[in-house]
PDB file of C-alpha atoms in Angstrom:
ATOM      1  CA  MET A   1       8.686 -17.951 -21.610  1.00 61.00           C
ATOM      2  CA  ILE A   2       9.546 -14.429 -22.161  1.00 66.00           C
ATOM      3  CA  LYS A   3      11.670 -13.977 -25.414  1.00 75.00           C
ATOM      4  CA  GLN A   4      13.281 -10.783 -24.268  1.00 86.00           C
ATOM      5  CA  GLY A   5      14.096 -10.186 -20.656  1.00 94.00           C
ATOM      6  CA  LEU A   6      12.892  -7.161 -18.698  1.00 95.00           C
ATOM      7  CA  THR A   7      15.139  -4.045 -18.945  1.00 96.00           C
ATOM      8  CA  TYR A   8      16.029  -2.154 -15.806  1.00 97.00           C
ATOM      9  CA  GLU A   9      13.185   0.298 -16.545  1.00 96.00           C
ATOM     10  CA  GLU A  10      10.639  -2.530 -16.910  1.00 96.00           C
ATOM     11  CA  HIS A  11      11.464  -3.973 -13.365  1.00 97.00           C
ATOM     12  CA  GLU A  12       8.719  -2.724 -11.117  1.00 97.00           C
ATOM     13  CA  ILE A  13       9.324  -2.947  -7.382  1.00 98.00           C
ATOM     14  CA  GLY A  14       6.817  -5.388  -5.953  1.00 98.00           C
ATOM     15  CA  ALA A  15       6.080  -7.223  -9.108  1.00 97.00           C
ATOM     16  CA  ALA A  16       6.240 -11.090  -8.659  1.00 97.00           C
ATOM     17  CA  TYR A  17       6.769 -13.925 -11.050  1.00 96.00           C
ATOM     18  CA  GLU A  18       6.533 -17.725 -10.663  1.00 97.00           C
ATOM     19  CA  THR A  19       8.660 -20.270 -12.577  1.00 97.00           C
ATOM     20  CA  GLY A  20       7.562 -23.585 -13.855  1.00 97.00           C
ATOM     21  CA  GLY A  21       8.021 -26.695 -11.687  1.00 98.00           C
ATOM     22  CA  ARG A  22      10.956 -29.182 -11.721  1.00 97.00           C
ATOM     23  CA  THR A  23      10.924 -32.484  -9.916  1.00 98.00           C
ATOM     24  CA  VAL A  24      14.225 -33.540  -8.270  1.00 98.00           C
ATOM     25  CA  THR A  25      15.336 -36.975  -9.298  1.00 96.00           C
ATOM     26  CA  GLU A  26      18.067 -39.271  -7.807  1.00 93.00           C
ATOM     27  CA  ALA A  27      19.998 -38.865 -11.093  1.00 95.00           C
ATOM     28  CA  ASP A  28      19.994 -35.091 -10.685  1.00 96.00           C
ATOM     29  CA  ILE A  29      21.515 -35.365  -7.177  1.00 94.00           C
ATOM     30  CA  CYS A  30      24.081 -37.984  -8.316  1.00 93.00           C
ATOM     31  CA  ALA A  31      25.119 -35.863 -11.243  1.00 95.00           C
ATOM     32  CA  PHE A  32      25.466 -32.712  -9.175  1.00 96.00           C
ATOM     33  CA  VAL A  33      27.388 -34.537  -6.400  1.00 94.00           C
ATOM     34  CA  ASN A  34      29.734 -36.130  -8.799  1.00 94.00           C
ATOM     35  CA  LEU A  35      30.343 -32.934 -10.811  1.00 95.00           C
ATOM     36  CA  CYS A  36      30.952 -30.837  -7.834  1.00 94.00           C
ATOM     37  CA  GLY A  37      32.742 -33.209  -5.641  1.00 94.00           C
ATOM     38  CA  PHE A  38      30.206 -33.368  -2.757  1.00 92.00           C
ATOM     39  CA  ASN A  39      31.562 -36.690  -1.575  1.00 89.00           C
ATOM     40  CA  GLU A  40      29.586 -36.791   1.666  1.00 89.00           C
ATOM     41  CA  PRO A  41      27.925 -40.103   2.585  1.00 88.00           C
ATOM     42  CA  LEU A  42      24.650 -38.123   3.128  1.00 89.00           C
ATOM     43  CA  PHE A  43      24.403 -37.550  -0.636  1.00 88.00           C
ATOM     44  CA  TYR A  44      25.395 -40.947  -2.080  1.00 84.00           C
ATOM     45  CA  ASP A  45      25.296 -43.732   0.622  1.00 84.00           C
ATOM     46  CA  MET A  46      21.648 -44.830   1.153  1.00 83.00           C
ATOM     47  CA  GLU A  47      22.623 -47.109   4.024  1.00 89.00           C
ATOM     48  CA  TYR A  48      24.114 -44.208   5.811  1.00 88.00           C
ATOM     49  CA  VAL A  49      20.968 -42.111   5.064  1.00 84.00           C
ATOM     50  CA  ALA A  50      18.844 -44.963   6.396  1.00 86.00           C
ATOM     51  CA  THR A  51      20.726 -45.418   9.628  1.00 87.00           C
ATOM     52  CA  SER A  52      22.404 -42.117  10.482  1.00 86.00           C
ATOM     53  CA  SER A  53      20.487 -39.301   8.751  1.00 85.00           C
ATOM     54  CA  VAL A  54      17.768 -37.175  10.126  1.00 88.00           C
ATOM     55  CA  PHE A  55      16.125 -37.124   6.613  1.00 86.00           C
ATOM     56  CA  LYS A  56      13.447 -39.546   5.481  1.00 82.00           C
ATOM     57  CA  GLY A  57      14.749 -39.891   1.989  1.00 86.00           C
ATOM     58  CA  LYS A  58      17.775 -38.908  -0.170  1.00 89.00           C
ATOM     59  CA  PRO A  59      18.555 -35.233   0.352  1.00 94.00           C
ATOM     60  CA  ALA A  60      19.958 -32.862  -2.154  1.00 95.00           C
ATOM     61  CA  PRO A  61      22.785 -30.486  -1.222  1.00 97.00           C
ATOM     62  CA  GLY A  62      21.626 -26.929  -0.511  1.00 96.00           C
ATOM     63  CA  ALA A  63      23.909 -25.749  -3.257  1.00 97.00           C
ATOM     64  CA  PHE A  64      21.987 -27.996  -5.678  1.00 97.00           C
ATOM     65  CA  THR A  65      18.772 -26.502  -4.622  1.00 98.00           C
ATOM     66  CA  PHE A  66      20.067 -22.941  -5.197  1.00 98.00           C
ATOM     67  CA  CYS A  67      21.516 -23.934  -8.667  1.00 97.00           C
ATOM     68  CA  LEU A  68      18.242 -25.635  -9.656  1.00 97.00           C
ATOM     69  CA  SER A  69      16.305 -22.579  -8.571  1.00 97.00           C
ATOM     70  CA  GLU A  70      18.631 -20.311 -10.615  1.00 97.00           C
ATOM     71  CA  GLY A  71      17.933 -22.382 -13.625  1.00 96.00           C
ATOM     72  CA  LEU A  72      14.270 -22.255 -13.192  1.00 97.00           C
ATOM     73  CA  VAL A  73      14.461 -18.513 -13.050  1.00 96.00           C
ATOM     74  CA  MET A  74      16.575 -18.450 -16.252  1.00 94.00           C
ATOM     75  CA  GLN A  75      14.027 -20.582 -18.051  1.00 94.00           C
ATOM     76  CA  THR A  76      11.341 -17.925 -17.564  1.00 94.00           C
ATOM     77  CA  GLY A  77      13.198 -15.524 -19.759  1.00 94.00           C
ATOM     78  CA  LEU A  78      12.862 -12.769 -17.130  1.00 95.00           C
ATOM     79  CA  ILE A  79      16.429 -11.615 -17.609  1.00 95.00           C
ATOM     80  CA  HIS A  80      17.124 -13.204 -21.016  1.00 94.00           C
ATOM     81  CA  GLY A  81      19.329 -10.843 -22.995  1.00 93.00           C
ATOM     82  CA  THR A  82      19.149  -8.146 -20.213  1.00 96.00           C
ATOM     83  CA  GLY A  83      20.952  -9.747 -17.340  1.00 95.00           C
ATOM     84  CA  MET A  84      24.586  -8.481 -17.362  1.00 96.00           C
ATOM     85  CA  SER A  85      25.922  -9.924 -14.146  1.00 96.00           C
ATOM     86  CA  TYR A  86      25.037 -11.837 -11.078  1.00 96.00           C
ATOM     87  CA  LEU A  87      26.345  -9.665  -8.202  1.00 97.00           C
ATOM     88  CA  GLY A  88      25.819 -11.964  -5.214  1.00 97.00           C
ATOM     89  CA  SER A  89      23.152 -13.148  -2.850  1.00 97.00           C
ATOM     90  CA  ASP A  90      22.284 -13.987   0.748  1.00 98.00           C
ATOM     91  CA  ILE A  91      21.005 -17.538   0.826  1.00 98.00           C
ATOM     92  CA  LYS A  92      19.048 -19.207   3.594  1.00 98.00           C
ATOM     93  CA  ILE A  93      18.324 -22.963   3.418  1.00 97.00           C
ATOM     94  CA  VAL A  94      15.020 -23.401   5.243  1.00 97.00           C
ATOM     95  CA  SER A  95      14.172 -27.128   4.685  1.00 96.00           C
ATOM     96  CA  PRO A  96      15.603 -30.141   3.048  1.00 95.00           C
ATOM     97  CA  VAL A  97      14.835 -31.061  -0.581  1.00 97.00           C
ATOM     98  CA  LEU A  98      14.456 -34.818  -1.188  1.00 95.00           C
ATOM     99  CA  VAL A  99      14.229 -36.985  -4.290  1.00 95.00           C
ATOM    100  CA  GLY A 100      10.727 -36.571  -5.615  1.00 96.00           C
ATOM    101  CA  ASP A 101      10.197 -33.031  -4.419  1.00 97.00           C
ATOM    102  CA  THR A 102       8.982 -30.650  -7.172  1.00 98.00           C
ATOM    103  CA  LEU A 103      10.271 -27.124  -6.849  1.00 98.00           C
ATOM    104  CA  ARG A 104       9.117 -23.803  -8.068  1.00 98.00           C
ATOM    105  CA  VAL A 105      10.488 -20.301  -7.535  1.00 98.00           C
ATOM    106  CA  ARG A 106       8.537 -17.148  -6.647  1.00 98.00           C
ATOM    107  CA  VAL A 107      10.549 -14.117  -7.777  1.00 98.00           C
ATOM    108  CA  VAL A 108       9.743 -10.734  -6.240  1.00 98.00           C
ATOM    109  CA  ILE A 109      11.451  -7.495  -7.290  1.00 98.00           C
ATOM    110  CA  THR A 110      12.357  -5.766  -4.043  1.00 98.00           C
ATOM    111  CA  ASP A 111      14.559  -2.835  -5.085  1.00 98.00           C
ATOM    112  CA  LYS A 112      16.451  -1.197  -7.938  1.00 98.00           C
ATOM    113  CA  ARG A 113      18.978   1.606  -8.243  1.00 97.00           C
ATOM    114  CA  GLU A 114      20.800   3.348 -11.042  1.00 95.00           C
ATOM    115  CA  THR A 115      24.542   3.106 -11.391  1.00 95.00           C
ATOM    116  CA  LYS A 116      27.194   5.622 -12.605  1.00 95.00           C
ATOM    117  CA  LYS A 117      27.140   3.845 -15.934  1.00 94.00           C
ATOM    118  CA  PRO A 118      24.078   4.872 -17.996  1.00 94.00           C
ATOM    119  CA  ASP A 119      23.633   1.560 -19.819  1.00 95.00           C
ATOM    120  CA  ARG A 120      22.789  -0.462 -16.575  1.00 96.00           C
ATOM    121  CA  GLY A 121      21.207  -0.566 -13.200  1.00 97.00           C
ATOM    122  CA  ILE A 122      21.182  -2.880 -10.147  1.00 98.00           C
ATOM    123  CA  VAL A 123      18.066  -4.866  -9.389  1.00 98.00           C
ATOM    124  CA  SER A 124      17.395  -6.724  -6.127  1.00 98.00           C
ATOM    125  CA  TYR A 125      15.155  -9.806  -5.990  1.00 98.00           C
ATOM    126  CA  ARG A 126      13.808 -12.099  -3.350  1.00 98.00           C
ATOM    127  CA  HIS A 127      13.581 -15.756  -4.503  1.00 98.00           C
ATOM    128  CA  GLU A 128      11.272 -18.010  -2.520  1.00 98.00           C
ATOM    129  CA  VAL A 129      11.826 -21.677  -3.532  1.00 98.00           C
ATOM    130  CA  LEU A 130       8.715 -23.776  -2.667  1.00 98.00           C
ATOM    131  CA  ASN A 131       8.169 -27.546  -2.835  1.00 98.00           C
ATOM    132  CA  HIS A 132       5.089 -29.282  -4.219  1.00 97.00           C
ATOM    133  CA  ARG A 133       3.434 -28.827  -0.730  1.00 97.00           C
ATOM    134  CA  GLY A 134       3.980 -25.100  -0.866  1.00 97.00           C
ATOM    135  CA  GLU A 135       6.599 -25.222   1.828  1.00 98.00           C
ATOM    136  CA  LEU A 136       9.459 -22.753   1.697  1.00 98.00           C
ATOM    137  CA  VAL A 137      12.769 -24.758   1.228  1.00 98.00           C
ATOM    138  CA  LEU A 138      15.139 -21.882   0.332  1.00 98.00           C
ATOM    139  CA  GLU A 139      15.065 -18.222   0.123  1.00 98.00           C
ATOM    140  CA  ALA A 140      17.564 -15.833  -1.267  1.00 98.00           C
ATOM    141  CA  ALA A 141      18.086 -12.084  -1.605  1.00 98.00           C
ATOM    142  CA  ILE A 142      19.831 -11.609  -5.099  1.00 98.00           C
ATOM    143  CA  LYS A 143      21.356  -8.648  -6.853  1.00 98.00           C
ATOM    144  CA  ARG A 144      21.891  -8.546 -10.628  1.00 98.00           C
ATOM    145  CA  MET A 145      23.193  -5.975 -13.039  1.00 98.00           C
ATOM    146  CA  ILE A 146      20.498  -5.329 -15.650  1.00 98.00           C
ATOM    147  CA  LYS A 147      20.672  -3.632 -18.960  1.00 97.00           C
ATOM    148  CA  ARG A 148      18.801  -0.318 -19.353  1.00 96.00           C
ATOM    149  CA  LYS A 149      16.368   0.275 -22.228  1.00 90.00           C
ATOM    150  CA  THR A 150      18.096   3.297 -23.501  1.00 73.00           C
ATOM    151  CA  THR A 151      21.115   5.352 -22.497  1.00 58.00           C
ATOM    152  CA  PRO A 152      19.804   8.398 -20.778  1.00 53.00           C
ATOM    153  CA  ALA A 153      20.921  11.772 -22.157  1.00 57.00           C
ATOM    154  CA  ALA A 154      23.809  13.337 -20.168  1.00 54.00           C
TER     155      ALA A 154
END
């Protein structure tokens, strides 16, 4: 884990990073579903899943997959102490995540730009969430406000 995140200047377009892995458990999905109110039978009724679902196991909500992936990115330390704001994303759910799947995130820096304020910049990333079989399950284009190393002279 990186102890100090990358500053705006240290973000190099094209650089890629990979997170550690995290196996999704039934308890994870239950906690998320209950906390967030995802009271859909698909996420808590195994009889419904067995008889009426297209999935061959208990699926996780796409929002859970995104949140878990964000946590994995945070755990790398990549933006620890330098991330100022999450500015938004374009998220695409590609495949289901089921109990027992282990996820990792590949983070690629795709763009960056300065702002009017000299203490920060905007960095764009592509997050590719992969399961333990190397299959893409979610991809996201994310923008964050990142601290600059030093304030440039005016």
